[in-house]
XYZ file of C-alpha atoms in Angstrom:
262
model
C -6.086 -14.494 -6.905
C -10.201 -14.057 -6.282
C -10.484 -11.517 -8.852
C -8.278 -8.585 -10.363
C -7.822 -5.785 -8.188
C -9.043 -2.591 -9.014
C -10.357 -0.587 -6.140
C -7.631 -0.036 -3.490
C -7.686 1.875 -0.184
C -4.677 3.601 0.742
C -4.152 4.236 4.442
C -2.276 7.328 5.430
C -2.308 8.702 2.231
C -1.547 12.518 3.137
C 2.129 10.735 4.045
C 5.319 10.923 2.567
C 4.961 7.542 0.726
C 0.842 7.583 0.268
C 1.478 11.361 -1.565
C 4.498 9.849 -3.865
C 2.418 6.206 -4.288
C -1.244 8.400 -4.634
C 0.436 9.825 -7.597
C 2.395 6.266 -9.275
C -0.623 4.291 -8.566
C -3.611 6.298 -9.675
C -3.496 5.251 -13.529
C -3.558 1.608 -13.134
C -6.006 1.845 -9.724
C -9.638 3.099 -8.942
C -8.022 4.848 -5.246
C -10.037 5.640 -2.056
C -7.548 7.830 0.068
C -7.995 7.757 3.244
C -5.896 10.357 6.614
C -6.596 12.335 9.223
C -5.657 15.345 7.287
C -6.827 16.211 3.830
C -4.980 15.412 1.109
C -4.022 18.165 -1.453
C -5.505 17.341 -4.983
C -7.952 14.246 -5.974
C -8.218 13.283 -10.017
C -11.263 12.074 -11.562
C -12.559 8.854 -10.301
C -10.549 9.378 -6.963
C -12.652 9.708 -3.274
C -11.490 11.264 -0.368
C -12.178 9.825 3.161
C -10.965 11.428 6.719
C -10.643 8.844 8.672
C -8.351 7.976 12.057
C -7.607 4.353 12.263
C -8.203 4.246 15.829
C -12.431 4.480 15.347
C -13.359 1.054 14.192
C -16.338 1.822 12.245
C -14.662 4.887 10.959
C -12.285 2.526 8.833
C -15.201 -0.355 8.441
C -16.849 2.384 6.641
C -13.814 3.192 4.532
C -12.868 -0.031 3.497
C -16.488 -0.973 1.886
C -16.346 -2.208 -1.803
C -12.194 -2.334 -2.191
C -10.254 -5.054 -3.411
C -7.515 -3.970 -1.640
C -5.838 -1.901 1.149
C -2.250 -0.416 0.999
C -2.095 0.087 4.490
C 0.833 2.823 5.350
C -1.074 5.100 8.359
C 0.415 5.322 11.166
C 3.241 6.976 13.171
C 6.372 6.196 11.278
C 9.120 7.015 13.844
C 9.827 5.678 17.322
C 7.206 7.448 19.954
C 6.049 6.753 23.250
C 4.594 3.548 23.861
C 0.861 5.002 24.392
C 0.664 6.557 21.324
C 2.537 3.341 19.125
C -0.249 1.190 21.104
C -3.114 3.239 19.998
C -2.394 4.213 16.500
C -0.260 1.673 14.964
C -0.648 -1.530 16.686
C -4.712 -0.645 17.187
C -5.055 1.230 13.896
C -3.499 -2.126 12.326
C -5.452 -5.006 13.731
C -8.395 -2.559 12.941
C -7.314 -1.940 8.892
C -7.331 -5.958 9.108
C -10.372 -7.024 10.493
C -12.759 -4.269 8.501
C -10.639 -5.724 5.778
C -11.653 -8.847 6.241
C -14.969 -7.978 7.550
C -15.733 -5.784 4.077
C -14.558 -9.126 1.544
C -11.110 -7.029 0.611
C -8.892 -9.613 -1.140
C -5.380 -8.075 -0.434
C -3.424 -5.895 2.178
C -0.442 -4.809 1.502
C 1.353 -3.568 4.923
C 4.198 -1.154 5.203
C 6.590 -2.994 7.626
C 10.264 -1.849 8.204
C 13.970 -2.469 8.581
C 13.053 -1.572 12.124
C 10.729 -5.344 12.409
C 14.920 -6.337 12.206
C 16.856 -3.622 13.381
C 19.014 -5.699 15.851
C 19.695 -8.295 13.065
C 24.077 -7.614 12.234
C 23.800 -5.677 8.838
C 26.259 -8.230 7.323
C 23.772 -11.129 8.088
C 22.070 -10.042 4.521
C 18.332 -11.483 5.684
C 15.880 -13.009 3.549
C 12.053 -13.135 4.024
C 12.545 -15.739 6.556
C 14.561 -13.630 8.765
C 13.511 -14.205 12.234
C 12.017 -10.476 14.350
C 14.339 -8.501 16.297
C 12.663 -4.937 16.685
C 14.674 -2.677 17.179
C 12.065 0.077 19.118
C 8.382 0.142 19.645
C 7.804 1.528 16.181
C 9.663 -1.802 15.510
C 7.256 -4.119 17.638
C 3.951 -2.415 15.690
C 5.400 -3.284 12.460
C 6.183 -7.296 13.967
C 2.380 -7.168 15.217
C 1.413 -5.835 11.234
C 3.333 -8.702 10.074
C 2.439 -10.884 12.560
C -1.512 -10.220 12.076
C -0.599 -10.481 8.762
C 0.387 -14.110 8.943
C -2.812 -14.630 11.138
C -5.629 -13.219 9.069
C -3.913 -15.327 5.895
C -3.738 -18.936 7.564
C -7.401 -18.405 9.638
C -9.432 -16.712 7.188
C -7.699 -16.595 3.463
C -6.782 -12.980 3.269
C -3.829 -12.596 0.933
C -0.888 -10.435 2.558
C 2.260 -8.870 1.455
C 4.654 -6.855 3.566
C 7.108 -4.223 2.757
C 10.056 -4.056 4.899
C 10.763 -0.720 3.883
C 14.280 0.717 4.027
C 14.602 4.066 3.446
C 12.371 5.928 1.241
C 13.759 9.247 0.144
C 14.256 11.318 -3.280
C 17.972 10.895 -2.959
C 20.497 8.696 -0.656
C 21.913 11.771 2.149
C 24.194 9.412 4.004
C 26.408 6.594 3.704
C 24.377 3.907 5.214
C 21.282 4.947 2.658
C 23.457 3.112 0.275
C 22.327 -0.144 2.048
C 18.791 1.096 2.734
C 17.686 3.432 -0.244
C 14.763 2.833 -2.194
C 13.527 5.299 -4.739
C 10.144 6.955 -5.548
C 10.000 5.428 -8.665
C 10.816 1.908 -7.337
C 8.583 2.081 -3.902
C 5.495 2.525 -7.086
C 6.703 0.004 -8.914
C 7.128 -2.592 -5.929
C 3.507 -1.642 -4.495
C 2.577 -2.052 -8.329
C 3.480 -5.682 -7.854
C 2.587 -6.400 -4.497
C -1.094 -5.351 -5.593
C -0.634 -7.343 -8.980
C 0.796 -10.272 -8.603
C -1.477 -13.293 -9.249
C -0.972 -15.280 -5.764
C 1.066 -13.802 -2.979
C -0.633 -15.734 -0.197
C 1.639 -14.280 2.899
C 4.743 -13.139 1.630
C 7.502 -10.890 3.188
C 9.540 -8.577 0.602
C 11.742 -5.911 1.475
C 11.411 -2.447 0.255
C 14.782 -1.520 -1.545
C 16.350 -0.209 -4.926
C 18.504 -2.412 -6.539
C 20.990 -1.063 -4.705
C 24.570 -2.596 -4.922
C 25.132 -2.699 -1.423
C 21.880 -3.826 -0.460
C 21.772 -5.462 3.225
C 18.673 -7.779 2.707
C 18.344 -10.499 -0.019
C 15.025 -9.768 -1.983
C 14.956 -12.552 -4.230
C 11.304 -13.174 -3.558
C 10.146 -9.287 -4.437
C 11.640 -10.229 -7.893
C 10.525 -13.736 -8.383
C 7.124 -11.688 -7.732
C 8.142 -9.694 -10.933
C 9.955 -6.544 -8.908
C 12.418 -5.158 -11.303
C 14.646 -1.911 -9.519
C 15.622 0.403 -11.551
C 17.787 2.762 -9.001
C 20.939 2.109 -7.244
C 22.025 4.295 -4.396
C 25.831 3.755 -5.528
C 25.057 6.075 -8.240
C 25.180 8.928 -5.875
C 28.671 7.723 -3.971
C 30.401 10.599 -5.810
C 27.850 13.244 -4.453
C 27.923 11.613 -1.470
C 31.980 11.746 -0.798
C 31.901 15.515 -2.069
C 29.312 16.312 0.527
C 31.965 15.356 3.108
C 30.563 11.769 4.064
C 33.156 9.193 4.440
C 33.082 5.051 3.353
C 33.825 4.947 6.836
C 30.143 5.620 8.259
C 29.371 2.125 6.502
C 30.777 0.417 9.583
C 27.273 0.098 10.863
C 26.841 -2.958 13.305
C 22.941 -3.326 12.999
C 20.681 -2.974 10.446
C 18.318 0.026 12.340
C 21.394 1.881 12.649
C 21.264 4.293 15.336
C 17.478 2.995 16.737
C 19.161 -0.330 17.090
C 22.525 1.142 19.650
C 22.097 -0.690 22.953
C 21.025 2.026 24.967
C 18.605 5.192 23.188
């Protein structure tokens, strides 16, 4: 690694994730959080930047002086083409090249399930899985990765990326038991994606250590990730909410974004 990190840039931190990581990160990091919409409380030490990832200079400007960026803006659902082209697939290859413009050592780039939506969710991928997005939103998250692998073997920039599952408080359906990953254990896995010594360009998947996990993520825990939620502990809740074992019978691994036909 060219240094410890200590300043890190968090994209889209008004977010679901950025509020829940803004909050796990902020004792062991100097943070810079950066939205289009304020976020609602900054600690001591913390700045504050608006910021919409489309204006170049707007996020050159943002990323001077970090060691790293934990790059989650962006839309996060499936949209119209347009707006995934402007926002997530521009807003990326601009976090990366101010990145790399500014001298920031690390990215770490929320990906998703949805990079491999159309893999079978019995294949149980590993970091070498091959793409198969499974919507646009799926494609941007391919180019992320893709760029990714780019700005590492042309100009040294170290890159990890999160194929996150699903990232919610508690599993609410069946097929979260394959997908879930905690609050606790999305902090803990950035933790490590920002700490470990010498990621070069690695791949990791963002789940709990849940028992019916459909990815292998060996490498997150060779990197020193170390789950500490299962989704099976909330089968029983699950079954008593009128959910069935049933609605595991789920052919692809982005589930509904990944039928043949939306």
């Amino acid at each position: 690694m060219k240094g410890q990190i200590r300043n890190v840039l968090i994209t889209g931190a008004s977010g679901n994730i950025g509020t829940v990581l803004h909050d796990g990160l902020s004792a062991d990091f100097r943070l810079r959080l950066t939205d289009v919409k304020p976020v609602e409380f900054l600690r001591d030490g913390e700045e504050q930047v608006l910021c919409d990832l489309r204006d170049f200079d707007h996020v050159l400007q943002a990323m001077e002086g970090m060691d790293a960026v934990v790059h989650l803006g962006g839309i996060p659902h499936e949209a119209p083409f347009e707006d995934i082209l402007a926002v997530n697939i521009i807003g990326t290859r601009n976090v990366y090249e101010a990145a790399r413009l500014q001298g920031v050592k690390r990215v770490v780039f929320a990906s998703s399930n949805h990079a491999i939506g159309f893999e079978p969710m019995d294949s149980f991928p590993d970091s070498s899985a091959l793409f198969r997005p499974d919507t646009h939103y799926g494609i941007s998250k391919v180019f992320g990765e893709s760029l990714g692998r780019m700005y590492h073997d042309r100009y040294g920039l170290e890159v990890v990326c999160q194929r996150i599952g699903t990232f919610a408080e508690t599993p609410t359906e069946m097929r979260h038991l394959c997908t879930w990953i905690s609050f606790r254990d999305m902090v803990q896995l950035t933790r490590v994606c920002l700490n470990h010594p010498n990621p070069g360009f690695a791949i990791v998947y963002g789940l709990s250590g849940n028992t019916r996990n459909f990815a292998d993520n060996r490498l997150a825990e060779q990197m020193g990730y170390h789950p500490q939620d299962n989704a099976e502990a909330f089968l029983s809740e699950l079954l008593s909410a009128g959910h069935d074992l049933s609605e595991l019978k789920v052919l692809r691994i982005g589930g509904s974004f990944a039928e043949p036909a939306l």
